[in-house]
Tab-separated table of C-alpha atoms in Angstrom:
chain	number	residue	atom	x	y	z
X	18	MET	CA	-5.249	-3.319	-23.907
X	19	THR	CA	-1.903	-5.168	-24.111
X	20	THR	CA	0.577	-4.567	-21.192
X	21	PRO	CA	3.744	-3.150	-22.366
X	22	LEU	CA	6.677	-5.424	-22.181
X	23	THR	CA	9.588	-2.661	-22.053
X	24	PRO	CA	12.276	-3.014	-18.917
X	25	SER	CA	13.092	-0.690	-16.839
X	26	ALA	CA	16.817	-0.416	-17.515
X	27	THR	CA	17.808	0.899	-20.828
X	28	PRO	CA	17.922	-1.922	-23.443
X	29	LEU	CA	20.369	-2.834	-25.911
X	30	GLN	CA	19.655	-2.651	-29.474
X	31	ALA	CA	17.138	-4.655	-30.300
X	32	PRO	CA	18.439	-8.009	-32.280
X	33	SER	CA	16.850	-8.583	-35.652
X	34	ARG	CA	14.191	-10.674	-35.477
X	35	ARG	CA	14.956	-14.144	-36.528
X	36	LYS	CA	15.270	-17.764	-34.890
X	37	LEU	CA	15.930	-17.261	-31.337
X	38	SER	CA	18.600	-19.713	-29.723
X	39	LEU	CA	19.040	-20.336	-26.298
X	40	GLY	CA	21.297	-22.307	-23.894
X	41	PHE	CA	20.183	-23.373	-20.560
X	42	VAL	CA	22.340	-24.052	-17.964
X	43	LEU	CA	20.806	-25.830	-15.057
X	44	LEU	CA	22.254	-25.301	-11.505
X	45	PRO	CA	22.201	-28.012	-8.952
X	46	HIS	CA	18.650	-28.087	-6.973
X	47	PHE	CA	17.237	-25.484	-9.759
X	48	THR	CA	13.693	-24.848	-9.227
X	49	LEU	CA	11.521	-26.616	-11.858
X	50	VAL	CA	8.771	-23.819	-12.328
X	51	ALA	CA	10.860	-20.979	-13.268
X	52	PHE	CA	12.796	-23.295	-16.061
X	53	SER	CA	9.966	-25.107	-17.326
X	54	THR	CA	7.732	-22.097	-17.905
X	55	LEU	CA	10.376	-20.195	-19.741
X	56	ILE	CA	10.650	-23.198	-21.764
X	57	ASP	CA	7.069	-23.746	-22.295
X	58	ILE	CA	6.600	-20.526	-23.662
X	59	LEU	CA	9.803	-20.465	-25.840
X	60	ARG	CA	8.020	-23.875	-27.385
X	61	LEU	CA	4.652	-22.493	-27.960
X	62	SER	CA	6.327	-19.211	-29.680
X	63	ALA	CA	8.713	-21.599	-31.838
X	64	ASP	CA	5.567	-23.104	-34.064
X	65	GLU	CA	2.304	-22.679	-35.413
X	66	GLY	CA	-0.639	-23.965	-32.854
X	67	ASP	CA	0.898	-26.144	-30.410
X	68	ARG	CA	2.792	-28.466	-32.720
X	69	SER	CA	6.263	-28.009	-30.718
X	70	ARG	CA	8.839	-27.754	-33.624
X	71	PRO	CA	11.720	-25.489	-33.064
X	72	GLU	CA	11.040	-23.526	-36.128
X	73	ARG	CA	11.341	-20.101	-34.656
X	74	CYS	CA	12.885	-20.682	-31.229
X	75	SER	CA	15.665	-23.685	-30.667
X	76	TRP	CA	17.208	-24.599	-27.262
X	77	SER	CA	19.692	-26.898	-25.575
X	78	LEU	CA	20.438	-27.997	-22.179
X	79	LEU	CA	23.883	-27.599	-21.256
X	80	ALA	CA	26.270	-29.075	-18.538
X	81	PRO	CA	30.104	-29.796	-17.612
X	82	ASP	CA	28.808	-33.227	-18.534
X	83	LEU	CA	25.780	-35.384	-19.218
X	84	GLU	CA	24.967	-36.460	-15.317
X	85	PRO	CA	20.994	-36.027	-14.635
X	86	VAL	CA	20.671	-32.539	-12.912
X	87	THR	CA	18.299	-32.837	-9.886
X	88	SER	CA	15.944	-29.981	-9.215
X	89	SER	CA	14.696	-28.669	-6.005
X	90	CYS	CA	11.620	-30.794	-5.852
X	91	GLY	CA	13.705	-33.886	-6.698
X	92	ILE	CA	12.826	-34.511	-10.570
X	93	GLN	CA	15.766	-34.997	-12.740
X	94	VAL	CA	16.225	-33.508	-15.848
X	95	MET	CA	19.225	-34.928	-18.382
X	96	PRO	CA	21.497	-32.626	-20.081
X	97	TRP	CA	21.668	-32.662	-24.169
X	98	GLU	CA	24.973	-31.613	-24.656
X	99	THR	CA	28.490	-30.874	-22.800
X	100	PHE	CA	29.886	-26.978	-22.701
X	101	SER	CA	30.914	-25.799	-26.094
X	102	ASP	CA	31.088	-22.890	-28.296
X	103	PRO	CA	28.761	-20.177	-26.363
X	104	THR	CA	28.632	-18.056	-29.347
X	105	ARG	CA	26.019	-20.731	-30.893
X	106	PHE	CA	23.632	-19.062	-28.842
X	107	ASP	CA	21.849	-15.714	-28.382
X	108	TYR	CA	21.575	-16.144	-24.863
X	109	ILE	CA	22.901	-18.293	-22.201
X	110	VAL	CA	20.323	-19.260	-19.502
X	111	VAL	CA	21.179	-20.053	-15.439
X	112	VAL	CA	18.719	-21.180	-13.748
X	113	GLY	CA	19.469	-21.341	-10.062
X	114	GLY	CA	17.328	-22.491	-7.172
X	115	LEU	CA	18.288	-24.010	-3.366
X	116	LEU	CA	21.711	-22.046	-2.619
X	117	ASP	CA	24.846	-23.978	-1.010
X	118	ARG	CA	23.354	-27.310	-1.080
X	119	GLU	CA	26.777	-28.289	-3.293
X	120	PRO	CA	29.258	-25.982	-4.843
X	121	TYR	CA	29.358	-24.837	-8.258
X	122	ASN	CA	30.787	-26.994	-10.693
X	123	PRO	CA	34.205	-25.021	-11.692
X	124	ARG	CA	33.613	-25.360	-15.434
X	125	THR	CA	30.186	-23.906	-15.092
X	126	LEU	CA	31.611	-20.814	-13.826
X	127	ALA	CA	34.254	-20.565	-16.527
X	128	PHE	CA	31.800	-21.231	-19.182
X	129	MET	CA	29.561	-18.091	-18.144
X	130	ARG	CA	32.760	-16.323	-17.960
X	131	GLU	CA	33.609	-17.263	-21.557
X	132	ALA	CA	30.237	-16.497	-22.623
X	133	HIS	CA	30.538	-13.313	-21.575
X	134	SER	CA	33.846	-12.480	-22.714
X	135	SER	CA	32.489	-13.711	-25.835
X	136	GLY	CA	29.515	-11.227	-26.081
X	137	VAL	CA	27.281	-13.632	-25.338
X	138	ARG	CA	24.127	-12.124	-23.311
X	139	LEU	CA	23.342	-13.942	-20.125
X	140	ILE	CA	20.412	-14.615	-18.199
X	141	GLY	CA	20.222	-15.267	-14.532
X	142	ILE	CA	16.640	-16.998	-13.354
X	143	CYS	CA	15.913	-17.288	-9.829
X	144	THR	CA	19.441	-17.645	-7.983
X	145	GLY	CA	20.914	-17.937	-11.220
X	146	GLY	CA	21.557	-14.028	-10.878
X	147	ILE	CA	23.348	-14.615	-7.489
X	148	ALA	CA	25.376	-17.675	-9.349
X	149	LEU	CA	26.642	-14.764	-12.367
X	150	ALA	CA	27.811	-12.565	-9.394
X	151	ASP	CA	29.346	-15.579	-7.918
X	152	ALA	CA	31.324	-15.746	-11.224
X	153	GLY	CA	32.252	-12.465	-11.222
X	154	LEU	CA	30.285	-10.985	-13.965
X	155	MET	CA	27.958	-8.548	-11.973
X	156	ARG	CA	29.978	-6.171	-10.137
X	157	GLY	CA	28.452	-2.356	-10.101
X	158	ARG	CA	25.527	-4.053	-11.611
X	159	ARG	CA	21.704	-4.332	-10.970
X	160	CYS	CA	20.900	-7.932	-10.208
X	161	CYS	CA	17.032	-9.080	-9.706
X	162	VAL	CA	16.334	-11.571	-7.467
X	163	SER	CA	13.198	-12.594	-5.501
X	164	TRP	CA	12.603	-11.049	-1.888
X	165	TYR	CA	13.006	-14.293	-0.359
X	166	HIS	CA	16.595	-14.405	-1.553
X	167	PHE	CA	17.496	-10.533	-1.063
X	168	THR	CA	19.360	-11.593	2.023
X	169	ASP	CA	21.569	-14.367	0.136
X	170	LEU	CA	22.644	-11.747	-2.159
X	171	VAL	CA	23.760	-8.732	-0.066
X	172	ALA	CA	25.392	-11.490	2.224
X	173	ARG	CA	27.643	-12.703	-0.453
X	174	HIS	CA	28.139	-9.429	-2.700
X	175	ASP	CA	28.399	-6.198	-1.407
X	176	ASP	CA	29.781	-4.884	-4.776
X	177	VAL	CA	26.062	-5.862	-6.762
X	178	ILE	CA	23.207	-3.685	-6.699
X	179	PRO	CA	20.565	-5.756	-5.437
X	180	VAL	CA	16.912	-5.213	-7.049
X	181	ALA	CA	13.753	-7.157	-5.016
X	182	ASP	CA	11.168	-4.897	-5.887
X	183	GLN	CA	10.694	-5.930	-9.527
X	184	LEU	CA	10.095	-9.063	-11.634
X	185	PHE	CA	13.022	-8.904	-14.039
X	186	VAL	CA	15.920	-6.210	-14.644
X	187	GLU	CA	18.272	-5.631	-17.975
X	188	ASP	CA	21.542	-3.838	-17.149
X	189	GLY	CA	23.793	-4.329	-19.928
X	190	PRO	CA	24.533	-8.018	-21.248
X	191	PHE	CA	22.683	-8.834	-18.380
X	192	ILE	CA	19.148	-10.289	-17.546
X	193	THR	CA	18.263	-11.397	-14.072
X	194	CYS	CA	15.067	-12.792	-12.919
X	195	ALA	CA	13.278	-13.119	-9.767
X	196	GLY	CA	12.357	-16.437	-10.638
X	197	GLY	CA	8.996	-18.171	-10.137
X	198	LEU	CA	6.280	-17.379	-12.855
X	199	ALA	CA	8.316	-14.015	-13.473
X	200	SER	CA	10.076	-16.823	-16.078
X	201	LEU	CA	6.526	-16.173	-17.786
X	202	ASP	CA	6.970	-12.376	-18.014
X	203	LEU	CA	10.395	-12.342	-18.927
X	204	GLY	CA	9.531	-15.446	-21.805
X	205	ALA	CA	7.063	-13.355	-23.397
X	206	TRP	CA	9.664	-10.272	-23.038
X	207	LEU	CA	11.961	-12.150	-25.060
X	208	ILE	CA	9.595	-13.289	-27.450
X	209	ASP	CA	8.108	-10.125	-28.405
X	210	ARG	CA	11.560	-8.548	-28.770
X	211	HIS	CA	12.838	-11.147	-31.013
X	212	LEU	CA	9.787	-12.664	-32.661
X	213	GLY	CA	7.511	-9.937	-32.272
X	214	PRO	CA	4.138	-9.136	-29.836
X	215	GLY	CA	1.673	-11.694	-32.011
X	216	HIS	CA	4.318	-14.481	-31.099
X	217	ALA	CA	4.168	-13.314	-27.476
X	218	GLN	CA	0.309	-13.147	-27.409
X	219	LYS	CA	-0.184	-16.403	-28.414
X	220	SER	CA	1.759	-18.197	-26.577
X	221	LEU	CA	0.415	-16.574	-23.595
X	222	HIS	CA	-3.071	-17.316	-24.415
X	223	ILE	CA	-2.309	-20.885	-25.033
X	224	MET	CA	-0.981	-20.895	-21.663
X	225	VAL	CA	-4.332	-19.757	-20.175
X	226	THR	CA	-3.444	-16.444	-19.564
X	227	ASP	CA	-3.873	-13.059	-21.403
X	228	ARG	CA	-0.959	-10.534	-20.595
X	229	ALA	CA	2.454	-10.666	-19.331
X	230	ARG	CA	3.555	-8.214	-16.345
X	231	PRO	CA	6.135	-5.512	-17.378
X	232	ALA	CA	9.474	-5.844	-15.885
X	233	ALA	CA	9.159	-3.002	-13.636
X	234	GLY	CA	6.034	-4.538	-12.069
X	235	ALA	CA	6.079	-5.346	-8.538
X	236	GLN	CA	6.909	-8.443	-6.895
X	237	PRO	CA	4.421	-10.228	-5.084
X	238	GLN	CA	4.193	-8.786	-1.535
X	239	PRO	CA	5.749	-11.495	1.336
X	240	PRO	CA	2.819	-12.167	3.334
X	241	SER	CA	1.556	-9.935	5.593
X	242	ALA	CA	-1.654	-7.892	7.079
X	243	GLY	CA	-3.250	-6.859	3.598
X	244	ILE	CA	-2.766	-7.246	-0.110
X	245	VAL	CA	-2.370	-3.785	-2.005
X	246	GLU	CA	-3.176	-4.242	-5.590
X	247	ASP	CA	-1.625	-1.110	-6.740
X	248	ASN	CA	1.701	-1.886	-8.413
X	249	ARG	CA	3.066	1.774	-7.606
X	250	VAL	CA	1.997	1.450	-4.079
X	251	ARG	CA	3.576	-1.940	-3.645
X	252	ARG	CA	6.778	-0.760	-4.968
X	253	ALA	CA	6.887	2.248	-2.720
X	254	MET	CA	6.013	-0.208	0.476
X	255	LEU	CA	9.110	-2.217	-0.505
X	256	LEU	CA	11.397	0.903	-0.738
X	257	ILE	CA	10.279	1.909	2.582
X	258	GLU	CA	10.986	-1.302	3.986
X	259	GLN	CA	14.281	-1.605	2.076
X	260	ASN	CA	15.326	1.602	3.950
X	261	LEU	CA	14.200	1.533	7.731
X	262	SER	CA	17.215	1.993	9.388
X	263	THR	CA	17.364	5.414	7.375
X	264	PRO	CA	14.162	6.419	5.931
X	265	GLN	CA	13.751	7.845	3.049
X	266	ARG	CA	11.898	11.224	2.273
X	267	VAL	CA	8.286	10.708	0.650
X	268	GLU	CA	9.610	13.085	-2.640
X	269	LYS	CA	12.636	10.515	-3.301
X	270	ILE	CA	9.986	7.424	-3.087
X	271	ALA	CA	7.266	8.954	-5.136
X	272	GLN	CA	10.260	9.634	-7.560
X	273	ALA	CA	11.466	6.029	-7.559
X	274	VAL	CA	7.644	4.924	-8.392
X	275	GLY	CA	6.756	7.476	-10.940
X	276	LEU	CA	4.673	9.445	-8.990
X	277	SER	CA	4.616	13.040	-7.787
X	278	LYS	CA	4.830	13.488	-3.543
X	279	ARG	CA	1.211	14.458	-3.656
X	280	GLN	CA	0.026	11.481	-5.811
X	281	LEU	CA	1.674	9.367	-3.679
X	282	GLU	CA	0.324	10.173	-0.579
X	283	ARG	CA	-3.069	10.163	-2.078
X	284	VAL	CA	-3.275	6.738	-3.212
X	285	PHE	CA	-1.254	5.381	-0.311
X	286	ARG	CA	-3.499	6.561	1.884
X	287	LYS	CA	-6.651	5.355	0.110
X	288	LEU	CA	-5.208	1.925	-0.047
X	289	VAL	CA	-3.151	1.545	2.868
X	290	GLY	CA	-5.166	3.341	5.185
X	291	LYS	CA	-2.459	5.641	6.650
X	292	SER	CA	0.509	7.966	5.004
X	293	VAL	CA	3.897	6.997	3.917
X	294	GLN	CA	5.825	8.656	6.835
X	295	GLU	CA	2.763	6.876	9.394
X	296	TYR	CA	3.608	3.200	7.321
X	297	SER	CA	7.014	3.820	7.807
X	298	ARG	CA	7.062	5.079	11.173
X	299	ASP	CA	4.929	1.828	12.199
X	300	LEU	CA	7.544	-0.666	10.642
X	301	ARG	CA	10.164	0.896	12.342
X	302	VAL	CA	8.497	0.585	15.991
X	303	LEU	CA	7.310	-2.854	15.236
X	304	TYR	CA	10.951	-3.946	13.913
X	305	GLY	CA	12.210	-2.253	17.296
X	306	ARG	CA	9.958	-4.608	19.106
X	307	TRP	CA	11.256	-7.594	17.525
X	308	LEU	CA	15.191	-6.360	17.999
X	309	LEU	CA	14.347	-5.996	21.707
X	310	ALA	CA	13.055	-9.655	22.024
X	311	ASN	CA	15.840	-10.971	19.297
X	312	SER	CA	18.925	-9.043	20.292
X	313	PRO	CA	21.437	-8.044	22.891
X	314	GLN	CA	21.591	-4.280	21.438
X	315	THR	CA	20.970	-1.656	23.943
X	316	ILE	CA	17.536	0.219	23.530
X	317	THR	CA	19.504	3.290	22.612
X	318	GLU	CA	21.081	1.064	19.640
X	319	VAL	CA	17.578	-0.676	18.983
X	320	ALA	CA	16.618	2.986	18.424
X	321	THR	CA	19.425	4.102	16.144
X	322	GLU	CA	18.918	0.582	14.240
X	323	CYS	CA	15.309	1.245	13.714
X	324	GLY	CA	16.065	5.094	12.115
X	325	PHE	CA	15.311	7.162	15.263
X	326	SER	CA	17.977	9.886	16.134
X	327	ASP	CA	16.155	10.370	19.373
X	328	VAL	CA	15.909	7.896	21.456
X	329	SER	CA	12.880	9.625	23.568
X	330	HIS	CA	10.815	9.642	20.458
X	331	PHE	CA	11.378	6.047	20.018
X	332	ASN	CA	10.263	5.542	23.589
X	333	ARG	CA	7.462	7.505	23.077
X	334	LEU	CA	6.296	6.038	19.895
X	335	PHE	CA	6.850	2.343	21.340
X	336	ARG	CA	4.682	3.345	24.529
X	337	ARG	CA	1.860	4.529	22.180
X	338	SER	CA	1.868	1.569	19.987
X	339	PHE	CA	2.166	-1.280	22.648
X	340	GLY	CA	1.224	0.337	26.111
X	341	CYS	CA	4.334	0.167	27.710
X	342	SER	CA	8.168	1.290	27.534
X	343	PRO	CA	10.759	-0.589	25.358
X	344	SER	CA	12.527	-1.722	28.771
X	345	THR	CA	9.395	-3.164	30.115
X	346	MET	CA	8.839	-4.717	27.089
X	347	ARG	CA	12.536	-6.229	27.369
X	348	ARG	CA	12.133	-7.512	30.891
X	349	GLY	CA	8.617	-8.870	29.877
X	350	ASN	CA	10.469	-10.704	27.043
X	351	SER	CA	12.762	-12.616	29.359
X	352	GLN	CA	9.902	-14.146	30.651
X	353	GLY	CA	8.966	-15.228	27.168
X	354	SER	CA	5.654	-13.059	26.837
X	355	LEU	CA	6.544	-11.871	23.382
X	356	GLN	CA	6.708	-15.726	22.157
X	357	THR	CA	3.178	-15.632	20.920
X	358	SER	CA	2.049	-12.278	20.287
X	359	GLU	CA	-0.003	-11.979	16.777
X	360	GLU	CA	1.360	-8.809	16.048
X	361	TRP	CA	4.290	-10.894	14.058
X	362	ASP	CA	2.063	-12.058	11.634
X	363	SER	CA	2.086	-8.750	10.167
X	364	LEU	CA	5.821	-7.782	10.022
X	365	ARG	CA	8.158	-8.337	6.788
X	366	VAL	CA	11.116	-5.739	7.093
X	367	ILE	CA	14.206	-4.779	5.062
X	368	VAL	CA	16.375	-3.423	6.747
X	369	GLY	CA	18.735	-0.846	5.240
X	370	SER	CA	21.722	1.497	5.936
X	371	PRO	CA	23.434	3.732	3.448
X	372	ASP	CA	27.185	3.748	2.489
X	373	SER	CA	29.362	6.643	2.295
X	374	GLN	CA	28.107	7.384	-1.298
X	375	GLY	CA	24.512	7.601	0.414
X	376	ASP	CA	23.473	4.365	-1.502
X	377	PHE	CA	21.520	2.029	0.691
X	378	HIS	CA	22.391	-1.568	1.555
X	379	PRO	CA	20.929	-4.317	3.775
X	380	TYR	CA	21.784	-4.839	7.087
X	381	LEU	CA	20.619	-6.431	10.670
X	382	ASN	CA	22.488	-6.308	13.786
X	383	GLY	CA	25.536	-4.691	11.644
X	384	GLU	CA	25.438	-7.761	9.160
X	385	PRO	CA	23.966	-8.039	6.083
X	386	ALA	CA	20.748	-8.834	6.282
X	387	GLY	CA	17.694	-8.450	3.581
X	388	VAL	CA	14.284	-9.050	3.335
X	389	LEU	CA	12.701	-11.043	6.494
X	390	GLY	CA	10.065	-12.897	4.567
X	391	ILE	CA	7.306	-13.989	7.299
X	392	GLU	CA	8.030	-17.391	6.673
X	393	ARG	CA	11.905	-17.027	7.150
X	394	PHE	CA	11.370	-14.359	9.876
X	395	LEU	CA	9.178	-16.273	11.782
X	396	SER	CA	10.941	-19.942	10.707
X	397	CYS	CA	13.878	-18.529	13.347
X	398	GLU	CA	13.526	-19.540	17.136
X	399	ARG	CA	13.226	-16.502	19.410
X	400	ARG	CA	15.049	-16.723	22.405
X	401	PRO	CA	14.813	-14.054	25.221
X	402	TYR	CA	18.715	-12.064	25.673
X	403	ALA	CA	17.306	-10.490	28.795
X	404	GLN	CA	17.970	-13.024	31.559
């Protein structure tokens, strides 16, 4: 049975099924896999078999000049042409990668704005969505990024709605994609939409995969103690982690993932081994332990940061989890005793705080934070604050 390729947001009216044309803008240090995966599935859908003739799909590589663009892995790609009329294309695809290695060329940002003002749809892949926001095009829009780059987006743009629990998102004339192999899923969706499902399936089969994931499919979890296969539970876990500072009601989480409260509780306990509330509580306590070791906040401030309105409740749960009080833990950390704790291996969190409208945005110690994937989280040196 083929997985439907419908995005979670209300789509624009589907274009007529004709030749599909895309203009690619490769940003400095772009990710090669996100670019090449999308190009290849388009190539395979463009012709019969694997003959690579651009009969149904065409594309071009655009840039402010014809100098080679270096990818994040060092491989260089030569643009085909400089920026011109964007209305020649159905989509302008901005492929990002490593951030802040060098500033964007002003002509690149201007071309994005021109494409938007001309009615051309824009696609941001990997950090290409952040580039669209940097161009001032994503205010009030949902922008899909990898969980790894959630931090980068919210630190730069508090007027953009970050999405890190899906593969790609369509919001009005913009499509943003987490990147990586999610480019394959996006490509299949585009082909299905413009050329028909048969062409999408043919391309997927040649690429040795049998189906594409839907737009609302959950991103793979950051490394953790266990892997949960159920898409609904994985999304629920991500939503919990995005709002540790202000825990969400189970009913709200269930509604967000398309389940009733009872259904979510049942499948969550079956796959995770604990209730939704227990999972949220355990993560908040573990995050509290990290704050004690890595921030100068008082214990009361730590409790509040972790979503506990009562510091005594936080103290009780902390003692139950770690066998000592938060104050004892902090004193121990002054001697470096937390430096090698194996319990860090299961921690990955996204910290959230509500704004005045009740919407949630990520913060860490009062500053925009976001996903603390284990690689980034543990790559930071943990220095004791209590001296």
